[in-house]
């Protein structure tokens, strides 16, 4: 630690009195610091001071580097450690002096004197950024289609169920659409899977151009996609979206040197108060799609419940 830092923090922490203990403790964590019971900083490791960029006097000065989403939770951790005198742990995201985003695992350890009175809180921080990034990649793989990057069936169904529950509370209607590419198997079989994959990626970009930012678009199968349209209060609004999608697809496509014509068929259902499960709505759009397929394709149809 620099002479300036030593003079600033001199005499406030037992760890400064034993260089061997200091080396052991600091090597146990990526960053290390200590606070008194009033949240004043009494010791900080060299790497901690390098990360912050200056010698802070109290917890609040350090807290500004913590992502606002986690700042209150970290403050609660500090208070909890003070009140219970029990070690506590939390994970949070922070931003360093050079603006790098870092994930930390934070362990707060209470230190008591010989009479059992709390005198300090030691804080050890471990950089877990690599692990959190790997977790994010695994989550993305579990919930997104690798070819198109769209949400997959699992994520879409969870989101649909949440939308259904919310609509029951707010009575704000929404629509569900299934979009099926007509004769996609022929494209794959006659032109190859590379052309089929490239077509699907181009198809997704074109459909996204027909949707609002708040609409959810997902790939639920090989050539089947679903769209959730929140806050639509009448069939006419949904028809407008369906017509835009049909017009955007119904043309000659040029993909990897191959030219072909493509169309889509769609099934649609609207939120109703009697709907209970996402799977029920997904079944309804399947029924409507089947009816379109049986009557010529390249069109859409609303599901109408049997009285």
PDB file of C-alpha atoms in Angstrom, residues 131-280:
ATOM      1  CA  UNK A 131     -18.697 -17.556 -13.680  1.00  0.00           C
ATOM      2  CA  UNK A 132     -21.612 -15.112 -14.047  1.00  0.00           C
ATOM      3  CA  UNK A 133     -20.901 -14.710 -17.762  1.00  0.00           C
ATOM      4  CA  UNK A 134     -20.860 -18.476 -18.161  1.00  0.00           C
ATOM      5  CA  UNK A 135     -24.154 -18.729 -16.269  1.00  0.00           C
ATOM      6  CA  UNK A 136     -25.652 -16.104 -18.569  1.00  0.00           C
ATOM      7  CA  UNK A 137     -24.529 -18.071 -21.617  1.00  0.00           C
ATOM      8  CA  UNK A 138     -26.059 -21.264 -20.222  1.00  0.00           C
ATOM      9  CA  UNK A 139     -29.336 -19.479 -19.491  1.00  0.00           C
ATOM     10  CA  UNK A 140     -29.369 -18.036 -22.991  1.00  0.00           C
ATOM     11  CA  UNK A 141     -28.816 -21.517 -24.424  1.00  0.00           C
ATOM     12  CA  UNK A 142     -31.617 -22.945 -22.283  1.00  0.00           C
ATOM     13  CA  UNK A 143     -34.142 -20.266 -23.224  1.00  0.00           C
ATOM     14  CA  UNK A 144     -33.215 -19.203 -26.759  1.00  0.00           C
ATOM     15  CA  UNK A 145     -33.105 -20.793 -30.174  1.00  0.00           C
ATOM     16  CA  UNK A 146     -29.455 -21.084 -31.283  1.00  0.00           C
ATOM     17  CA  UNK A 147     -30.160 -20.477 -34.989  1.00  0.00           C
ATOM     18  CA  UNK A 148     -32.321 -17.358 -34.781  1.00  0.00           C
ATOM     19  CA  UNK A 149     -31.563 -16.072 -31.301  1.00  0.00           C
ATOM     20  CA  UNK A 150     -35.287 -15.879 -30.594  1.00  0.00           C
ATOM     21  CA  UNK A 151     -36.856 -17.058 -27.330  1.00  0.00           C
ATOM     22  CA  UNK A 152     -37.606 -20.770 -27.516  1.00  0.00           C
ATOM     23  CA  UNK A 153     -40.818 -22.616 -26.668  1.00  0.00           C
ATOM     24  CA  UNK A 154     -39.894 -22.950 -22.986  1.00  0.00           C
ATOM     25  CA  UNK A 155     -39.296 -19.237 -22.428  1.00  0.00           C
ATOM     26  CA  UNK A 156     -42.265 -18.213 -24.535  1.00  0.00           C
ATOM     27  CA  UNK A 157     -44.654 -20.464 -22.653  1.00  0.00           C
ATOM     28  CA  UNK A 158     -43.454 -19.063 -19.308  1.00  0.00           C
ATOM     29  CA  UNK A 159     -43.907 -15.511 -20.578  1.00  0.00           C
ATOM     30  CA  UNK A 160     -47.337 -16.346 -21.982  1.00  0.00           C
ATOM     31  CA  UNK A 161     -48.449 -17.756 -18.636  1.00  0.00           C
ATOM     32  CA  UNK A 162     -47.305 -14.581 -16.866  1.00  0.00           C
ATOM     33  CA  UNK A 163     -49.152 -12.460 -19.441  1.00  0.00           C
ATOM     34  CA  UNK A 164     -52.276 -14.530 -18.899  1.00  0.00           C
ATOM     35  CA  UNK A 165     -52.184 -14.021 -15.131  1.00  0.00           C
ATOM     36  CA  UNK A 166     -51.507 -10.313 -15.538  1.00  0.00           C
ATOM     37  CA  UNK A 167     -54.379  -9.901 -17.978  1.00  0.00           C
ATOM     38  CA  UNK A 168     -56.730 -11.520 -15.473  1.00  0.00           C
ATOM     39  CA  UNK A 169     -55.736  -8.867 -12.915  1.00  0.00           C
ATOM     40  CA  UNK A 170     -55.681  -5.836 -15.192  1.00  0.00           C
ATOM     41  CA  UNK A 171     -58.276  -6.952 -17.777  1.00  0.00           C
ATOM     42  CA  UNK A 172     -55.928  -5.669 -20.500  1.00  0.00           C
ATOM     43  CA  UNK A 173     -56.419  -8.019 -23.472  1.00  0.00           C
ATOM     44  CA  UNK A 174     -53.699  -9.501 -25.639  1.00  0.00           C
ATOM     45  CA  UNK A 175     -53.478 -11.754 -28.663  1.00  0.00           C
ATOM     46  CA  UNK A 176     -51.540 -14.901 -29.418  1.00  0.00           C
ATOM     47  CA  UNK A 177     -50.514 -15.861 -32.970  1.00  0.00           C
ATOM     48  CA  UNK A 178     -48.858 -18.917 -34.412  1.00  0.00           C
ATOM     49  CA  UNK A 179     -46.994 -18.461 -37.706  1.00  0.00           C
ATOM     50  CA  UNK A 180     -46.185 -21.507 -39.819  1.00  0.00           C
ATOM     51  CA  UNK A 181     -44.105 -21.381 -43.005  1.00  0.00           C
ATOM     52  CA  UNK A 182     -45.985 -23.165 -45.776  1.00  0.00           C
ATOM     53  CA  UNK A 183     -44.079 -26.052 -47.395  1.00  0.00           C
ATOM     54  CA  UNK A 184     -40.835 -25.296 -45.577  1.00  0.00           C
ATOM     55  CA  UNK A 185     -39.899 -28.977 -45.811  1.00  0.00           C
ATOM     56  CA  UNK A 186     -39.700 -28.642 -49.593  1.00  0.00           C
ATOM     57  CA  UNK A 187     -37.129 -25.833 -49.246  1.00  0.00           C
ATOM     58  CA  UNK A 188     -34.987 -27.973 -46.957  1.00  0.00           C
ATOM     59  CA  UNK A 189     -35.312 -31.128 -49.062  1.00  0.00           C
ATOM     60  CA  UNK A 190     -34.693 -29.582 -52.505  1.00  0.00           C
ATOM     61  CA  UNK A 191     -32.230 -26.793 -51.698  1.00  0.00           C
ATOM     62  CA  UNK A 192     -30.477 -28.086 -48.599  1.00  0.00           C
ATOM     63  CA  UNK A 193     -30.437 -27.256 -44.921  1.00  0.00           C
ATOM     64  CA  UNK A 194     -27.957 -24.405 -45.377  1.00  0.00           C
ATOM     65  CA  UNK A 195     -30.501 -22.588 -47.542  1.00  0.00           C
ATOM     66  CA  UNK A 196     -33.254 -23.497 -45.098  1.00  0.00           C
ATOM     67  CA  UNK A 197     -31.311 -22.093 -42.142  1.00  0.00           C
ATOM     68  CA  UNK A 198     -30.402 -18.895 -44.012  1.00  0.00           C
ATOM     69  CA  UNK A 199     -34.026 -18.486 -45.038  1.00  0.00           C
ATOM     70  CA  UNK A 200     -35.215 -18.864 -41.441  1.00  0.00           C
ATOM     71  CA  UNK A 201     -32.788 -16.173 -40.294  1.00  0.00           C
ATOM     72  CA  UNK A 202     -33.928 -13.804 -43.055  1.00  0.00           C
ATOM     73  CA  UNK A 203     -37.546 -14.696 -42.334  1.00  0.00           C
ATOM     74  CA  UNK A 204     -37.122 -13.750 -38.675  1.00  0.00           C
ATOM     75  CA  UNK A 205     -35.655 -10.361 -39.549  1.00  0.00           C
ATOM     76  CA  UNK A 206     -38.547  -9.628 -41.884  1.00  0.00           C
ATOM     77  CA  UNK A 207     -41.204 -10.606 -39.347  1.00  0.00           C
ATOM     78  CA  UNK A 208     -39.510  -8.516 -36.675  1.00  0.00           C
ATOM     79  CA  UNK A 209     -39.952  -5.540 -38.991  1.00  0.00           C
ATOM     80  CA  UNK A 210     -43.723  -6.076 -38.779  1.00  0.00           C
ATOM     81  CA  UNK A 211     -43.830  -6.083 -34.972  1.00  0.00           C
ATOM     82  CA  UNK A 212     -43.637  -3.563 -32.165  1.00  0.00           C
ATOM     83  CA  UNK A 213     -40.789  -3.509 -29.691  1.00  0.00           C
ATOM     84  CA  UNK A 214     -43.049  -4.817 -26.920  1.00  0.00           C
ATOM     85  CA  UNK A 215     -44.283  -7.806 -28.940  1.00  0.00           C
ATOM     86  CA  UNK A 216     -42.683 -11.156 -28.141  1.00  0.00           C
ATOM     87  CA  UNK A 217     -41.565 -13.305 -31.066  1.00  0.00           C
ATOM     88  CA  UNK A 218     -40.392 -16.878 -30.491  1.00  0.00           C
ATOM     89  CA  UNK A 219     -39.403 -19.975 -32.423  1.00  0.00           C
ATOM     90  CA  UNK A 220     -41.270 -22.947 -30.997  1.00  0.00           C
ATOM     91  CA  UNK A 221     -40.421 -25.588 -33.588  1.00  0.00           C
ATOM     92  CA  UNK A 222     -38.680 -26.171 -36.895  1.00  0.00           C
ATOM     93  CA  UNK A 223     -40.770 -23.777 -39.009  1.00  0.00           C
ATOM     94  CA  UNK A 224     -43.288 -22.676 -36.379  1.00  0.00           C
ATOM     95  CA  UNK A 225     -43.172 -19.361 -34.579  1.00  0.00           C
ATOM     96  CA  UNK A 226     -45.385 -17.672 -32.031  1.00  0.00           C
ATOM     97  CA  UNK A 227     -46.077 -14.007 -31.409  1.00  0.00           C
ATOM     98  CA  UNK A 228     -47.565 -12.462 -28.302  1.00  0.00           C
ATOM     99  CA  UNK A 229     -49.185  -9.086 -28.938  1.00  0.00           C
ATOM    100  CA  UNK A 230     -49.787  -7.285 -25.630  1.00  0.00           C
ATOM    101  CA  UNK A 231     -52.323  -4.482 -25.170  1.00  0.00           C
ATOM    102  CA  UNK A 232     -54.440  -5.119 -28.261  1.00  0.00           C
ATOM    103  CA  UNK A 233     -58.102  -4.509 -27.584  1.00  0.00           C
ATOM    104  CA  UNK A 234     -59.818  -5.594 -30.809  1.00  0.00           C
ATOM    105  CA  UNK A 235     -59.594  -8.075 -33.658  1.00  0.00           C
ATOM    106  CA  UNK A 236     -58.965  -5.321 -36.197  1.00  0.00           C
ATOM    107  CA  UNK A 237     -55.611  -4.399 -34.663  1.00  0.00           C
ATOM    108  CA  UNK A 238     -54.519  -8.021 -34.771  1.00  0.00           C
ATOM    109  CA  UNK A 239     -55.724  -8.403 -38.353  1.00  0.00           C
ATOM    110  CA  UNK A 240     -53.481  -5.507 -39.326  1.00  0.00           C
ATOM    111  CA  UNK A 241     -50.431  -7.293 -37.933  1.00  0.00           C
ATOM    112  CA  UNK A 242     -51.409 -10.570 -39.613  1.00  0.00           C
ATOM    113  CA  UNK A 243     -51.852  -8.863 -42.987  1.00  0.00           C
ATOM    114  CA  UNK A 244     -48.483  -7.134 -42.742  1.00  0.00           C
ATOM    115  CA  UNK A 245     -46.787 -10.440 -42.009  1.00  0.00           C
ATOM    116  CA  UNK A 246     -48.488 -12.208 -44.931  1.00  0.00           C
ATOM    117  CA  UNK A 247     -47.576  -9.415 -47.346  1.00  0.00           C
ATOM    118  CA  UNK A 248     -43.955  -9.311 -46.166  1.00  0.00           C
ATOM    119  CA  UNK A 249     -43.507 -13.051 -46.745  1.00  0.00           C
ATOM    120  CA  UNK A 250     -45.646 -13.583 -49.852  1.00  0.00           C
ATOM    121  CA  UNK A 251     -43.000 -12.833 -52.490  1.00  0.00           C
ATOM    122  CA  UNK A 252     -39.979 -14.256 -54.257  1.00  0.00           C
ATOM    123  CA  UNK A 253     -37.052 -14.851 -51.898  1.00  0.00           C
ATOM    124  CA  UNK A 254     -33.404 -14.900 -52.969  1.00  0.00           C
ATOM    125  CA  UNK A 255     -31.350 -16.941 -50.490  1.00  0.00           C
ATOM    126  CA  UNK A 256     -27.793 -18.144 -51.109  1.00  0.00           C
ATOM    127  CA  UNK A 257     -28.348 -17.974 -54.862  1.00  0.00           C
ATOM    128  CA  UNK A 258     -31.658 -19.852 -54.782  1.00  0.00           C
ATOM    129  CA  UNK A 259     -34.936 -18.173 -55.656  1.00  0.00           C
ATOM    130  CA  UNK A 260     -38.268 -19.442 -54.423  1.00  0.00           C
ATOM    131  CA  UNK A 261     -41.706 -18.280 -53.362  1.00  0.00           C
ATOM    132  CA  UNK A 262     -42.785 -18.481 -49.714  1.00  0.00           C
ATOM    133  CA  UNK A 263     -46.008 -17.952 -47.804  1.00  0.00           C
ATOM    134  CA  UNK A 264     -47.216 -18.358 -44.232  1.00  0.00           C
ATOM    135  CA  UNK A 265     -50.361 -19.513 -42.480  1.00  0.00           C
ATOM    136  CA  UNK A 266     -51.436 -18.211 -39.087  1.00  0.00           C
ATOM    137  CA  UNK A 267     -53.757 -19.112 -36.255  1.00  0.00           C
ATOM    138  CA  UNK A 268     -54.870 -16.440 -33.775  1.00  0.00           C
ATOM    139  CA  UNK A 269     -56.632 -16.386 -30.437  1.00  0.00           C
ATOM    140  CA  UNK A 270     -57.577 -13.500 -28.153  1.00  0.00           C
ATOM    141  CA  UNK A 271     -57.427 -13.378 -24.367  1.00  0.00           C
ATOM    142  CA  UNK A 272     -60.648 -14.408 -22.632  1.00  0.00           C
ATOM    143  CA  UNK A 273     -61.441 -14.384 -18.939  1.00  0.00           C
ATOM    144  CA  UNK A 274     -62.141 -18.130 -18.967  1.00  0.00           C
ATOM    145  CA  UNK A 275     -58.639 -19.003 -20.136  1.00  0.00           C
ATOM    146  CA  UNK A 276     -56.580 -20.553 -17.357  1.00  0.00           C
ATOM    147  CA  UNK A 277     -53.367 -21.974 -18.847  1.00  0.00           C
ATOM    148  CA  UNK A 278     -50.838 -20.969 -21.484  1.00  0.00           C
ATOM    149  CA  UNK A 279     -51.060 -24.475 -22.943  1.00  0.00           C
ATOM    150  CA  UNK A 280     -54.755 -23.926 -23.574  1.00  0.00           C
TER     151      UNK A 280
END
